[in-house]
Coordinates of N, CA, C and O in Angstrom, one line a residue:
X25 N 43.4 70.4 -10.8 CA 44.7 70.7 -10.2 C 45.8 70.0 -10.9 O 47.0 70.1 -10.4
X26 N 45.7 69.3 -12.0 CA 46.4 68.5 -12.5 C 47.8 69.0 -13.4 O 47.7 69.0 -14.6
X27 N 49.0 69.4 -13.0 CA 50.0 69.7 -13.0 C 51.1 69.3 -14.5 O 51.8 70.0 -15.3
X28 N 50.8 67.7 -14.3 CA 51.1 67.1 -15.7 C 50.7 66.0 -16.4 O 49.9 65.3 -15.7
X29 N 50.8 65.6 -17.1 CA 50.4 64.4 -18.1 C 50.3 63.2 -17.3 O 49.4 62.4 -17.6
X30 N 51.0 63.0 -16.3 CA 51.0 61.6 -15.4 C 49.7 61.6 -14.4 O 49.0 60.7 -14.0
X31 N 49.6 63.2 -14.1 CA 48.0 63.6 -13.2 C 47.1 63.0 -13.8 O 46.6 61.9 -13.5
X32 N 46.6 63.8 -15.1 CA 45.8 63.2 -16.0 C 45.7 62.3 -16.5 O 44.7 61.7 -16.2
X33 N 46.5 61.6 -17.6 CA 46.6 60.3 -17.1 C 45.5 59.2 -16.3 O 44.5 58.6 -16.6
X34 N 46.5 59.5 -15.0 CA 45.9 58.5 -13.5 C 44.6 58.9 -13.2 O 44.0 58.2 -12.3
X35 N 44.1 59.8 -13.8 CA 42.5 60.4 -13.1 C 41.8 60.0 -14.2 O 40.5 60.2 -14.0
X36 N 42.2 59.5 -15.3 CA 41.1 59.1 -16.4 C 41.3 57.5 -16.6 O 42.2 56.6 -16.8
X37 N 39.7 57.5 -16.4 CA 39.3 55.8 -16.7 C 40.3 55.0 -16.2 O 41.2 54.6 -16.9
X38 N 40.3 54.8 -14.6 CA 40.8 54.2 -13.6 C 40.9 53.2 -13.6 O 41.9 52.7 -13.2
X39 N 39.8 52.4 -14.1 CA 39.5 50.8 -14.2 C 40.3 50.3 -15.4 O 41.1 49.4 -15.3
X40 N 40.1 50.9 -16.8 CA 40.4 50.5 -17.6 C 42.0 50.5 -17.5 O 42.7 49.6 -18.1
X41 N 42.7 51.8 -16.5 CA 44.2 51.9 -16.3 C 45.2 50.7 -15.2 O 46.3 50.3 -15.4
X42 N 44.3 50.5 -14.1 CA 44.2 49.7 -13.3 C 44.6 48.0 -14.1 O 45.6 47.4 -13.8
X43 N 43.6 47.8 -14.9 CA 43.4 46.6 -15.7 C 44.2 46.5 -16.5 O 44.5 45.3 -16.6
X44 N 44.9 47.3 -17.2 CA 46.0 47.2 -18.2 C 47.2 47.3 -17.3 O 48.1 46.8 -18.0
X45 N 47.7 47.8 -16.3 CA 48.9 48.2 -15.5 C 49.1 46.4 -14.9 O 50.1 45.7 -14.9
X46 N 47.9 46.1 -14.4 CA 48.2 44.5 -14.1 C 48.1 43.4 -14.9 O 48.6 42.3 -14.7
X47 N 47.1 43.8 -16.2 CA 47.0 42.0 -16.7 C 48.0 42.0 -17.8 O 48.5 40.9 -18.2
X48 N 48.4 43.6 -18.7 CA 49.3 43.5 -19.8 C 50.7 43.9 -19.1 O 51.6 43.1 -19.2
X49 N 50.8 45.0 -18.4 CA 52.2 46.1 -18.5 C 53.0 44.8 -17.3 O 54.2 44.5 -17.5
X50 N 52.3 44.4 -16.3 CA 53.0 43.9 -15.4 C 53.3 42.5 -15.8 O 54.4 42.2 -15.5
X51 N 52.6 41.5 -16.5 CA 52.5 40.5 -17.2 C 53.8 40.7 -18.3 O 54.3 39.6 -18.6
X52 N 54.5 41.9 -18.9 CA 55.7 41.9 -19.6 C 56.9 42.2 -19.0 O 57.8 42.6 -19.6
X53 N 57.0 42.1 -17.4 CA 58.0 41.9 -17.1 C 59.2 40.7 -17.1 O 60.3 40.7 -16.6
X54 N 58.7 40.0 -17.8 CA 59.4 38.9 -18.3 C 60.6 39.3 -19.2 O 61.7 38.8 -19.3
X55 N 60.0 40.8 -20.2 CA 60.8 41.2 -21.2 C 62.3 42.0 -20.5 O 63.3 42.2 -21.2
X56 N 62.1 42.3 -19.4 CA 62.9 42.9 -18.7 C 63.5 44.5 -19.0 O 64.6 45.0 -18.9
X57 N 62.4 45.0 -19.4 CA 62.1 46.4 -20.2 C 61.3 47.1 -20.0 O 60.3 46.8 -20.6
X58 N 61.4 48.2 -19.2 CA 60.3 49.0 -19.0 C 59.7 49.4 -20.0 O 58.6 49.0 -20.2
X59 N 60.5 50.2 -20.9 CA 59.9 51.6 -22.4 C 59.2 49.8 -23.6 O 58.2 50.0 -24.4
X60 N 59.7 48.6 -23.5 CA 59.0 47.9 -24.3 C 57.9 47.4 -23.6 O 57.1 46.8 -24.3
X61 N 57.8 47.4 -22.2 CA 56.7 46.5 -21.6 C 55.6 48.0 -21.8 O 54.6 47.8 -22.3
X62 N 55.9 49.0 -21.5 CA 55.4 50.3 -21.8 C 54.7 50.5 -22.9 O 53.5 50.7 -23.1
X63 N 55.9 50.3 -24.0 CA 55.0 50.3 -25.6 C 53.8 49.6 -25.9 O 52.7 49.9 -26.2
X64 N 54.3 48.3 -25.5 CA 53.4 46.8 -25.6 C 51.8 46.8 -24.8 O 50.7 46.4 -25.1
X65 N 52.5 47.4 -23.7 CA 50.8 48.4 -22.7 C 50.2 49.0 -23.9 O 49.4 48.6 -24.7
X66 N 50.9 50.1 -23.6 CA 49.7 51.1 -25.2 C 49.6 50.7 -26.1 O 48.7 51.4 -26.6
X67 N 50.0 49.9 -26.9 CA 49.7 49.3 -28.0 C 48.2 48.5 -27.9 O 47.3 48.5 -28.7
X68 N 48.5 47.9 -26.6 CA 47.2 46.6 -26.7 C 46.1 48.1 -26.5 O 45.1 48.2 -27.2
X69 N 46.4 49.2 -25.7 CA 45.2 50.0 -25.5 C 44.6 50.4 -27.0 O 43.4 50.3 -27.4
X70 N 45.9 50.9 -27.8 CA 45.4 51.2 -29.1 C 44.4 50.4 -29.7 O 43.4 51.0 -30.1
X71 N 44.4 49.1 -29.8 CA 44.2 47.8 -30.6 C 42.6 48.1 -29.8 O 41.6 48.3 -30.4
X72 N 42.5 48.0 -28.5 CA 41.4 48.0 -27.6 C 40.2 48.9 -28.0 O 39.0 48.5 -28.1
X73 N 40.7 50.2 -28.3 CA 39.8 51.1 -28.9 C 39.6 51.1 -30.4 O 38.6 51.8 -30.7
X74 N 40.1 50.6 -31.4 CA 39.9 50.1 -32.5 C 41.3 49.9 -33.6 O 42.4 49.6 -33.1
X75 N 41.0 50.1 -35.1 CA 41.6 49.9 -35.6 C 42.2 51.6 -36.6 O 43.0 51.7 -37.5
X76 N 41.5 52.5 -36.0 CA 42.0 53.9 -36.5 C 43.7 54.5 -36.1 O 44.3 54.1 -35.1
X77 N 44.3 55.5 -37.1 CA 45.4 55.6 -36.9 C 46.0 56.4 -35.6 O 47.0 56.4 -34.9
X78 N 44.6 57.1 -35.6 CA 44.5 58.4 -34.5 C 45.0 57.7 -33.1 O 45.7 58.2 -32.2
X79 N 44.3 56.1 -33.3 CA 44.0 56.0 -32.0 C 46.0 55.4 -31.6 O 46.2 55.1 -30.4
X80 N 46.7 55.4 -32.3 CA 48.1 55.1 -32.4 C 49.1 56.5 -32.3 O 50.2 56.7 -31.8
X81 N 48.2 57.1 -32.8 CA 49.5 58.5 -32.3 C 49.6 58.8 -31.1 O 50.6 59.0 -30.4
X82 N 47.8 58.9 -30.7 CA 47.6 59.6 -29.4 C 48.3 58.7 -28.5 O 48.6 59.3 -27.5
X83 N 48.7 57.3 -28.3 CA 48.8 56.5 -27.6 C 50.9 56.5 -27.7 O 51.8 56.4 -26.7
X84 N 51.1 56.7 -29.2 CA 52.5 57.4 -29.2 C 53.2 58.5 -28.4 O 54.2 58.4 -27.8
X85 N 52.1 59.6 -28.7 CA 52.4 60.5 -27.9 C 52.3 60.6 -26.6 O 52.6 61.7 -26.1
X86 N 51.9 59.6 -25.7 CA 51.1 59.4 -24.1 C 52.7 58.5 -24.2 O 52.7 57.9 -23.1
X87 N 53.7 58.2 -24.7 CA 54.4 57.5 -24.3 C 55.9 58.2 -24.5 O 57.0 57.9 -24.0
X88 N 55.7 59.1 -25.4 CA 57.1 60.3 -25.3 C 56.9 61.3 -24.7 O 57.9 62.0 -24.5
X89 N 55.5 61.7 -24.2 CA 55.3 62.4 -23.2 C 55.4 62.3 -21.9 O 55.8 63.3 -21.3
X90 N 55.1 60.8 -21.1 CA 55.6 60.2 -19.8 C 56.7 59.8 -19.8 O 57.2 59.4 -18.7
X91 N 57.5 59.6 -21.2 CA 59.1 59.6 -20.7 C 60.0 60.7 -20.4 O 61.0 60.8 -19.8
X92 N 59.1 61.6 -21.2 CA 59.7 62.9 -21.3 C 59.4 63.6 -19.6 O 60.4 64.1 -19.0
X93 N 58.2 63.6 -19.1 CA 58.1 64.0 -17.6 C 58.6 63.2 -16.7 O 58.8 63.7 -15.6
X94 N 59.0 61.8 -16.9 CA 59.7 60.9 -16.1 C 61.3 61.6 -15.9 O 61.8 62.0 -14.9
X95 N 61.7 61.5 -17.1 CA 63.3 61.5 -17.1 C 63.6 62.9 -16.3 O 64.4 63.1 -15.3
X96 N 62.5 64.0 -16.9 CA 62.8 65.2 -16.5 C 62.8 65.6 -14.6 O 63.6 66.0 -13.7
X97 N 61.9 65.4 -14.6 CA 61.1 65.1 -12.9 C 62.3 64.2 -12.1 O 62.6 64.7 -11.0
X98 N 62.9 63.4 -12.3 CA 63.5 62.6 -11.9 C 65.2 63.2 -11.8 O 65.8 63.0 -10.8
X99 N 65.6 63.8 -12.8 CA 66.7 65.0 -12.8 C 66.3 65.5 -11.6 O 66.5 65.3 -10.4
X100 N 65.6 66.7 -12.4 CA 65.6 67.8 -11.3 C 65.5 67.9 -9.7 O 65.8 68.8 -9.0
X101 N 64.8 66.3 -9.2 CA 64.4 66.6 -8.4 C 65.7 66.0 -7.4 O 65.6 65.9 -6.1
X102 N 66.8 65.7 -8.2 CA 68.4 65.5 -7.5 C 68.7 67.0 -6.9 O 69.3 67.2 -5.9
X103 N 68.3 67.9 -7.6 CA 68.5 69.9 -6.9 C 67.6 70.0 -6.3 O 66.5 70.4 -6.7
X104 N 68.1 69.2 -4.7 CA 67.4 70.5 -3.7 C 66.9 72.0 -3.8 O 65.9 72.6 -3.6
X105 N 68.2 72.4 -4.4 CA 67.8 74.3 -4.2 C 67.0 74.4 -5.2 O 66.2 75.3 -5.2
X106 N 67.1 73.3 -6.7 CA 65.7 74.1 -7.3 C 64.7 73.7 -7.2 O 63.9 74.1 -8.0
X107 N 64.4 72.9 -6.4 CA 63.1 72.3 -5.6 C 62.6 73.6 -5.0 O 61.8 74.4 -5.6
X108 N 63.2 73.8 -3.9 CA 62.9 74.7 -2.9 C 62.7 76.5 -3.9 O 61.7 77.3 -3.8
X109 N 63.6 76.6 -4.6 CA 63.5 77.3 -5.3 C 61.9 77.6 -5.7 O 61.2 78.5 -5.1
X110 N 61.4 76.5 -6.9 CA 60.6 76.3 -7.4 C 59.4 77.0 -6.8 O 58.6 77.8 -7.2
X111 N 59.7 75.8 -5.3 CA 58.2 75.6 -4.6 C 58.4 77.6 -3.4 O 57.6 78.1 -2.6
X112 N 59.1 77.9 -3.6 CA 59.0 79.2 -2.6 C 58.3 80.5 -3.3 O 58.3 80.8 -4.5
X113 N 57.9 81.2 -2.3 CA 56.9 82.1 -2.5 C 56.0 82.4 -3.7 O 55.1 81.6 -3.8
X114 N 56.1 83.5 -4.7 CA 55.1 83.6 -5.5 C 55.7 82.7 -6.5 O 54.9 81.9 -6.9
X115 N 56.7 82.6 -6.8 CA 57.4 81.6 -7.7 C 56.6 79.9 -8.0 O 56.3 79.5 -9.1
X116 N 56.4 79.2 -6.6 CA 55.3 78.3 -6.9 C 54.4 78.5 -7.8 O 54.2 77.6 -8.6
X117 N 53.1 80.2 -7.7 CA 52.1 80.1 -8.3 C 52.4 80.2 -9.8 O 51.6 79.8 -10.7
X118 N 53.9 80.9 -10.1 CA 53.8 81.0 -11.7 C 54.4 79.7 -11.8 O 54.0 79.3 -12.9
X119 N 55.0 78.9 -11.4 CA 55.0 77.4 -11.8 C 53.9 76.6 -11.8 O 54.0 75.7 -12.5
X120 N 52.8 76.7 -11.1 CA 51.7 76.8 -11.2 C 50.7 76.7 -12.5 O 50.2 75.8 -13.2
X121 N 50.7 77.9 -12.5 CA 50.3 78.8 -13.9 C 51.0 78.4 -15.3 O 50.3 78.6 -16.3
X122 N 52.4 77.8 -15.5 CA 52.8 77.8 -16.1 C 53.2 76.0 -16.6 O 53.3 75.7 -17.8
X123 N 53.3 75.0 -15.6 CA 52.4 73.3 -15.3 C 51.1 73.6 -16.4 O 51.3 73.5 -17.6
X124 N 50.2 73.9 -16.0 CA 48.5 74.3 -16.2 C 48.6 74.5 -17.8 O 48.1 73.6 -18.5
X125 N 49.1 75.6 -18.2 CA 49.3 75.9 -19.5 C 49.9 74.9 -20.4 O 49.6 74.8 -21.6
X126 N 50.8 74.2 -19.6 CA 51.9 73.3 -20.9 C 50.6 71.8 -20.8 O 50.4 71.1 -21.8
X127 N 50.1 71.6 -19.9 CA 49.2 70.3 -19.7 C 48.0 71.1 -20.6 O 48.2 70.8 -21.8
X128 N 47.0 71.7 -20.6 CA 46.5 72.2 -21.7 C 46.7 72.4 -22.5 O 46.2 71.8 -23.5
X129 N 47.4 72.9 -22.7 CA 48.1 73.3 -24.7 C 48.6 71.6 -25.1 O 47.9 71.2 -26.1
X130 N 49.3 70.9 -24.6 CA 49.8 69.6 -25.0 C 48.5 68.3 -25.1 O 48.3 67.3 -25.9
X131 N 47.8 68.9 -23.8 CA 46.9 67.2 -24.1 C 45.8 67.8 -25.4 O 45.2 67.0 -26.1
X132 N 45.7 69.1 -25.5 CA 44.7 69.0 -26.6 C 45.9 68.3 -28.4 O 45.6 67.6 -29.4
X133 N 46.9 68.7 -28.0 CA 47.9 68.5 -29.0 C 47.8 67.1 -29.3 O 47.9 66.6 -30.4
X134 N 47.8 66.5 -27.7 CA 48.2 64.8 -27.9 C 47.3 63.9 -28.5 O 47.5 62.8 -29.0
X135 N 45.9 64.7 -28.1 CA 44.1 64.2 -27.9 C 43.8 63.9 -29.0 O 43.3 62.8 -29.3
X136 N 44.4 65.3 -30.2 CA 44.0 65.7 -31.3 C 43.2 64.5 -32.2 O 42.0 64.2 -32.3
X137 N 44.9 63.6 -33.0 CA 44.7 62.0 -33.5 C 42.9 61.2 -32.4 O 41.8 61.0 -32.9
X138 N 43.4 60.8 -31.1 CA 42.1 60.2 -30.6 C 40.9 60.6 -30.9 O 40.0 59.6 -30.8
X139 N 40.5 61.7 -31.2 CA 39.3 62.6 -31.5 C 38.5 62.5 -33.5 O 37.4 62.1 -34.0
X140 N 40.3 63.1 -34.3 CA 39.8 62.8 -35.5 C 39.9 61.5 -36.2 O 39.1 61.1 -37.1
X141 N 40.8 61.0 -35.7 CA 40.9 59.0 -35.7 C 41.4 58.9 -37.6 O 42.4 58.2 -38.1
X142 N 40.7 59.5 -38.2 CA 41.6 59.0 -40.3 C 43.2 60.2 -40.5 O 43.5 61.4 -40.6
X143 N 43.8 59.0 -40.5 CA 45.3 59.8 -40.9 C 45.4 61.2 -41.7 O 46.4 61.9 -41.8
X144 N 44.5 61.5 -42.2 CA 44.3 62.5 -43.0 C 43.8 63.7 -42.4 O 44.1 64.8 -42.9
X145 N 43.1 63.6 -41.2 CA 42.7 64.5 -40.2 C 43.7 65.1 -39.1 O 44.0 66.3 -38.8
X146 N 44.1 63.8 -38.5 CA 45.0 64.7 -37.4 C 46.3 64.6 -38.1 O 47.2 65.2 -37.4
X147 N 46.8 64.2 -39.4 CA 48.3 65.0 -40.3 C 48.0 66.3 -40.5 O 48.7 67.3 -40.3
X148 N 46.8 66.1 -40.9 CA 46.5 67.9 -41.0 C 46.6 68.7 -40.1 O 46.8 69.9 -40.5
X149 N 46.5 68.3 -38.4 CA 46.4 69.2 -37.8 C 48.2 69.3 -36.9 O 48.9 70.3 -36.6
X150 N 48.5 68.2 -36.9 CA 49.9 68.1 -36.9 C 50.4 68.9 -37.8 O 51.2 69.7 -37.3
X151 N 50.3 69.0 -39.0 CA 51.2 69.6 -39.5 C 50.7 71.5 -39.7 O 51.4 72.4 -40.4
X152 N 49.5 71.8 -39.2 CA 49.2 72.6 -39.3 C 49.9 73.6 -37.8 O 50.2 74.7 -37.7
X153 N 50.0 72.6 -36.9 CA 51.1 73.1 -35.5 C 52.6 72.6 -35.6 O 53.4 72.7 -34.7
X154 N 52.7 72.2 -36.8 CA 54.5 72.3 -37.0 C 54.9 71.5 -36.2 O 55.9 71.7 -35.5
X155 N 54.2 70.4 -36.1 CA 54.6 69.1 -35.4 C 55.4 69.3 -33.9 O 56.1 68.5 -33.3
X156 N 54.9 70.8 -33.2 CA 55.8 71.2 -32.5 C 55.7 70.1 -31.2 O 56.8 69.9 -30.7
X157 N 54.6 69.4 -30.8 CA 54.5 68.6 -29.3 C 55.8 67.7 -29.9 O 56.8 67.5 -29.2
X158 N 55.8 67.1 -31.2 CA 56.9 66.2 -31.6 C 58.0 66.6 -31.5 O 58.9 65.9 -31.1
X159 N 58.2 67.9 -32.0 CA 59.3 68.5 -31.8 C 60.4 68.8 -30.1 O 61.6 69.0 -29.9
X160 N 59.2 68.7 -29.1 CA 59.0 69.1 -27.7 C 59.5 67.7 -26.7 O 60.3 67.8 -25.8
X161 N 59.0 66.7 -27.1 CA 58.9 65.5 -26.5 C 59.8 64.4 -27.2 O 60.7 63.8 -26.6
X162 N 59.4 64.2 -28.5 CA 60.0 63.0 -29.2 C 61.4 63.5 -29.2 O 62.2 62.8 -28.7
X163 N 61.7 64.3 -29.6 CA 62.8 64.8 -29.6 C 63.7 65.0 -28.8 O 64.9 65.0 -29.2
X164 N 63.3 65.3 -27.1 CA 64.0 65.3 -25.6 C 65.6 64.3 -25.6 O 66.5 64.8 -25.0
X165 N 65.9 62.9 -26.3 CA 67.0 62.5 -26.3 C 67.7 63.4 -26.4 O 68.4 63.9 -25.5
X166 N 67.5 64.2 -28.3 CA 68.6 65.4 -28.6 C 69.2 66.3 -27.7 O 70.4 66.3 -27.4
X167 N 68.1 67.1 -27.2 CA 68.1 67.7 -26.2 C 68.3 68.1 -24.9 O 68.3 69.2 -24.4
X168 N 68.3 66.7 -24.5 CA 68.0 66.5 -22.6 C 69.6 66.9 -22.3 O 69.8 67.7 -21.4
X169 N 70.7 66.4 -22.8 CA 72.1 66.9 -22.5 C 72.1 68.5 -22.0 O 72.6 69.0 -20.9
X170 N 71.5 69.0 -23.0 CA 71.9 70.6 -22.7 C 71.0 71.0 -21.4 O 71.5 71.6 -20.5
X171 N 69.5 70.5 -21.4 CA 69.0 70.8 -20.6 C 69.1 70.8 -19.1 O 68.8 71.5 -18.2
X172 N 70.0 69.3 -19.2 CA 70.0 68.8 -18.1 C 71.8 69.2 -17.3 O 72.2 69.2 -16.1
X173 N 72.6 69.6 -18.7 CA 73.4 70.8 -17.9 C 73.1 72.3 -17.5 O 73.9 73.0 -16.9
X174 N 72.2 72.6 -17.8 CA 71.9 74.2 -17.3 C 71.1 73.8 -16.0 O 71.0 74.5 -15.0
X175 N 70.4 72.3 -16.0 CA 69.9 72.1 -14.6 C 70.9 72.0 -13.5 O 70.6 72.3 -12.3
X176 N 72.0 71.5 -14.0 CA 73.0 71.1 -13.0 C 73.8 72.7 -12.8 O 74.1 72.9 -11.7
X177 N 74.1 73.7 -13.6 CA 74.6 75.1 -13.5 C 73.8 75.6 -12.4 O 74.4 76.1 -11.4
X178 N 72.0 75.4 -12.3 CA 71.4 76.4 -11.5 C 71.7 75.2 -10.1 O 72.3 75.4 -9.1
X179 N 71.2 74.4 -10.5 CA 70.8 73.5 -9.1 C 71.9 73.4 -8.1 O 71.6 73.2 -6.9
X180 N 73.4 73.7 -8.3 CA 74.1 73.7 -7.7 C 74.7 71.9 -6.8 O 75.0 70.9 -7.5
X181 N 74.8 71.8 -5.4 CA 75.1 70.7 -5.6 C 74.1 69.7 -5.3 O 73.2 69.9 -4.5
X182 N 74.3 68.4 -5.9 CA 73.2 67.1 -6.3 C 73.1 66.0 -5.5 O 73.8 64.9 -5.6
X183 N 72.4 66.2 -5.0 CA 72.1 64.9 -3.9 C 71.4 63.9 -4.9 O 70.4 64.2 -5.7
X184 N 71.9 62.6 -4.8 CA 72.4 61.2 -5.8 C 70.8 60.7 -5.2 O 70.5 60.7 -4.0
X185 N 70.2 60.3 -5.8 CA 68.9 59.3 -5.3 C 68.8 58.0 -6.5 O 68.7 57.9 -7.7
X186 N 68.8 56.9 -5.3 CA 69.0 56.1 -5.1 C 67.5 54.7 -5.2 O 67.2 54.1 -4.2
X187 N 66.9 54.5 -6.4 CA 65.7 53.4 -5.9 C 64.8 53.9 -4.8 O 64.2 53.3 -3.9
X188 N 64.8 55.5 -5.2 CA 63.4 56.5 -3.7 C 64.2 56.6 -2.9 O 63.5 57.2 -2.1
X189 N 65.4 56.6 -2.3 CA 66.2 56.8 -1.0 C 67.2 57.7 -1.1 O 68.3 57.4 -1.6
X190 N 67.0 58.8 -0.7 CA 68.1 59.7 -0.3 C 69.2 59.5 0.2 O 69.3 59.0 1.4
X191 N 70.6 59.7 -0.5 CA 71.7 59.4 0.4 C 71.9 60.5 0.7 O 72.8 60.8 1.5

């Protein structure tokens, strides 16, 4: 049922996620930085599973991917009406259907590097998909302006949230 990257994610190897969320990710709040206390997380994971390059992309990409669903998720979910929107009638199932597809197509995209692990393997396959997940995610700064004005065209008006609190 896993919808996006943050589902999956949290459903894989719990212990190992659990363990790094408290003794590394939370342990760098000193830095006063989420996206570096973040990096510095996956990094030690990288280092954890060895010294291959693979195991650095996939861990790159697990981190322009949850910022990329963070920032986005967090927009949208200021439009009420495209919430409601979203989630009403058949419209949910092809949102549904269409969640499902982008989480499949992308984690095999993301997986790729973890799987063939020598730079020479997953460049090839990167570049054999036109680096599009990079294109899709790493890229979202470029982008997020425009997107995030056609969110605001449909969504109409924006209720401000606040640290989880609705005003």
């Amino acid at each position: 049922g896993a919808t996006t990257f943050g589902h999956m994610i949290a459903s894989f190897n719990t212990n190992t996620n659990a363990w790094v969320a408290q003794y590394v990710y939370k342990r760098l709040r000193f830095l006063n930085n989420r996206y570096i206390s973040q990096i510095l997380a996956l990094i030690f994971l990288a280092v954890w599973h060895g010294l291959h390059s693979g195991y650095y992309a996939c861990f790159f990409m697990e981190f322009v991917i949850m910022n990329f669903e963070r920032d986005i998720a967090s927009y949208v979910s200021q439009y009420p009406r495209i919430i409601s929107l979203l989630n009403a009638g058949p419209l949910k199932y092809i949102k549904f259907v269409v969640l499902k597809l982008y989480v499949i197509i992308f984690m095999g995209y993301s997986l790729g590097p973890f799987a063939l692990l020598k730079l020479h393997r997953w460049w090839n396959l990167y570049v054999s998909l036109y680096f599009s997940g990079h294109v899709v995610f790493a890229c979202w700064p470029l982008y997020a302006p425009v997107v995030k004005a056609l969110i605001k065209t449909i969504g109409g008006e924006r209720v401000k949230v606040d640290k989880g609190k609705q005003n």
